[in-house]
Amino acid sequence: MEDLMTMIGNMGFPIAITGFLLIRMESRMENLSESINNLSKHIEQMN
């Protein structure tokens, strides 16, 4: 049981940082997808 608590204590920080970064990257990926879609629409309009 002590080994489990030690492992959770050691892994808690990296898990929290990973979650934080994934949440931040999700919004950036959505913005990137929207920009790519807008670019595609503009290219279609030019043709």
GROMACS .gro file of N, CA and C in nm:
model
  141
    1MET      N    1   0.082  -0.119   0.000
    1MET     CA    2   0.000   0.000   0.000
    1MET      C    3   0.087   0.126   0.000
    2GLU      N    4   0.197   0.121   0.074
    2GLU     CA    5   0.288   0.236   0.077
    2GLU      C    6   0.352   0.259  -0.059
    3ASP      N    7   0.382   0.150  -0.129
    3ASP     CA    8   0.440   0.163  -0.263
    3ASP      C    9   0.342   0.234  -0.357
    4LEU      N   10   0.214   0.201  -0.344
    4LEU     CA   11   0.112   0.264  -0.428
    4LEU      C   12   0.103   0.413  -0.398
    5MET      N   13   0.107   0.450  -0.272
    5MET     CA   14   0.100   0.592  -0.234
    5MET      C   15   0.223   0.667  -0.283
    6THR      N   16   0.338   0.605  -0.275
    6THR     CA   17   0.461   0.668  -0.323
    6THR      C   18   0.454   0.688  -0.474
    7MET      N   19   0.404   0.587  -0.543
    7MET     CA   20   0.393   0.598  -0.689
    7MET      C   21   0.295   0.709  -0.728
    8ILE      N   22   0.183   0.719  -0.660
    8ILE     CA   23   0.086   0.826  -0.689
    8ILE      C   24   0.149   0.962  -0.657
    9GLY      N   25   0.222   0.972  -0.548
    9GLY     CA   26   0.288   1.097  -0.513
    9GLY      C   27   0.391   1.139  -0.616
   10ASN      N   28   0.464   1.043  -0.669
   10ASN     CA   29   0.566   1.073  -0.768
   10ASN      C   30   0.506   1.103  -0.905
   11MET      N   31   0.398   1.039  -0.939
   11MET     CA   32   0.338   1.054  -1.071
   11MET      C   33   0.234   1.165  -1.076
   12GLY      N   34   0.190   1.216  -0.966
   12GLY     CA   35   0.084   1.317  -0.964
   12GLY      C   36   0.121   1.443  -1.040
   13PHE      N   37   0.240   1.493  -1.020
   13PHE     CA   38   0.284   1.615  -1.086
   13PHE      C   39   0.293   1.598  -1.238
   14PRO      N   40   0.359   1.495  -1.288
   14PRO     CA   41   0.363   1.478  -1.434
   14PRO      C   42   0.225   1.459  -1.496
   15ILE      N   43   0.136   1.390  -1.427
   15ILE     CA   44   0.001   1.371  -1.479
   15ILE      C   45  -0.072   1.505  -1.485
   16ALA      N   46  -0.057   1.587  -1.383
   16ALA     CA   47  -0.122   1.718  -1.382
   16ALA      C   48  -0.069   1.806  -1.495
   17ILE      N   49   0.060   1.807  -1.516
   17ILE     CA   50   0.120   1.888  -1.623
   17ILE      C   51   0.074   1.838  -1.759
   18THR      N   52   0.069   1.706  -1.777
   18THR     CA   53   0.024   1.650  -1.904
   18THR      C   54  -0.121   1.689  -1.932
   19GLY      N   55  -0.206   1.681  -1.831
   19GLY     CA   56  -0.346   1.720  -1.849
   19GLY      C   57  -0.358   1.867  -1.885
   20PHE      N   58  -0.283   1.952  -1.818
   20PHE     CA   59  -0.285   2.095  -1.846
   20PHE      C   60  -0.242   2.124  -1.990
   21LEU      N   61  -0.136   2.060  -2.032
   21LEU     CA   62  -0.086   2.083  -2.168
   21LEU      C   63  -0.183   2.030  -2.274
   22LEU      N   64  -0.247   1.917  -2.246
   22LEU     CA   65  -0.343   1.863  -2.342
   22LEU      C   66  -0.463   1.955  -2.357
   23ILE      N   67  -0.508   2.013  -2.248
   23ILE     CA   68  -0.622   2.105  -2.254
   23ILE      C   69  -0.584   2.229  -2.334
   24ARG      N   70  -0.465   2.281  -2.313
   24ARG     CA   71  -0.420   2.399  -2.389
   24ARG      C   72  -0.403   2.367  -2.536
   25MET      N   73  -0.349   2.250  -2.567
   25MET     CA   74  -0.326   2.214  -2.707
   25MET      C   75  -0.457   2.189  -2.780
   26GLU      N   76  -0.560   2.144  -2.708
   26GLU     CA   77  -0.688   2.118  -2.773
   26GLU      C   78  -0.746   2.245  -2.833
   27SER      N   79  -0.742   2.355  -2.758
   27SER     CA   80  -0.797   2.480  -2.811
   27SER      C   81  -0.714   2.530  -2.929
   28ARG      N   82  -0.585   2.511  -2.924
   28ARG     CA   83  -0.499   2.553  -3.036
   28ARG      C   84  -0.525   2.467  -3.159
   29MET      N   85  -0.549   2.340  -3.139
   29MET     CA   86  -0.578   2.252  -3.252
   29MET      C   87  -0.712   2.288  -3.315
   30GLU      N   88  -0.810   2.327  -3.235
   30GLU     CA   89  -0.938   2.370  -3.289
   30GLU      C   90  -0.921   2.497  -3.372
   31ASN      N   91  -0.842   2.591  -3.323
   31ASN     CA   92  -0.816   2.713  -3.398
   31ASN      C   93  -0.744   2.682  -3.529
   32LEU      N   94  -0.650   2.592  -3.525
   32LEU     CA   95  -0.576   2.553  -3.646
   32LEU      C   96  -0.670   2.487  -3.748
   33SER      N   97  -0.757   2.400  -3.701
   33SER     CA   98  -0.853   2.334  -3.791
   33SER      C   99  -0.946   2.436  -3.855
   34GLU      N  100  -0.992   2.532  -3.778
   34GLU     CA  101  -1.079   2.636  -3.831
   34GLU      C  102  -1.005   2.720  -3.936
   35SER      N  103  -0.881   2.753  -3.910
   35SER     CA  104  -0.802   2.831  -4.006
   35SER      C  105  -0.781   2.754  -4.136
   36ILE      N  106  -0.754   2.625  -4.125
   36ILE     CA  107  -0.735   2.543  -4.245
   36ILE      C  108  -0.865   2.536  -4.325
   37ASN      N  109  -0.977   2.521  -4.257
   37ASN     CA  110  -1.106   2.518  -4.327
   37ASN      C  111  -1.134   2.651  -4.397
   38ASN      N  112  -1.105   2.762  -4.331
   38ASN     CA  113  -1.123   2.893  -4.393
   38ASN      C  114  -1.033   2.910  -4.515
   39LEU      N  115  -0.910   2.865  -4.504
   39LEU     CA  116  -0.817   2.873  -4.616
   39LEU      C  117  -0.867   2.791  -4.734
   40SER      N  118  -0.919   2.672  -4.706
   40SER     CA  119  -0.973   2.588  -4.813
   40SER      C  120  -1.090   2.656  -4.883
   41LYS      N  121  -1.176   2.720  -4.807
   41LYS     CA  122  -1.291   2.791  -4.866
   41LYS      C  123  -1.244   2.906  -4.954
   42HIS      N  124  -1.144   2.980  -4.909
   42HIS     CA  125  -1.094   3.091  -4.989
   42HIS      C  126  -1.026   3.041  -5.117
   43ILE      N  127  -0.957   2.932  -5.109
   43ILE     CA  128  -0.893   2.876  -5.229
   43ILE      C  129  -0.999   2.831  -5.328
   44GLU      N  130  -1.106   2.770  -5.279
   44GLU     CA  131  -1.215   2.728  -5.368
   44GLU      C  132  -1.280   2.847  -5.435
   45GLN      N  133  -1.297   2.957  -5.363
   45GLN     CA  134  -1.358   3.077  -5.419
   45GLN      C  135  -1.270   3.138  -5.527
   46MET      N  136  -1.140   3.125  -5.515
   46MET     CA  137  -1.048   3.181  -5.614
   46MET      C  138  -1.054   3.104  -5.746
   47ASN      N  139  -1.088   2.976  -5.738
   47ASN     CA  140  -1.092   2.893  -5.860
   47ASN      C  141  -1.221   2.913  -5.925
   0.00000   0.00000   0.00000
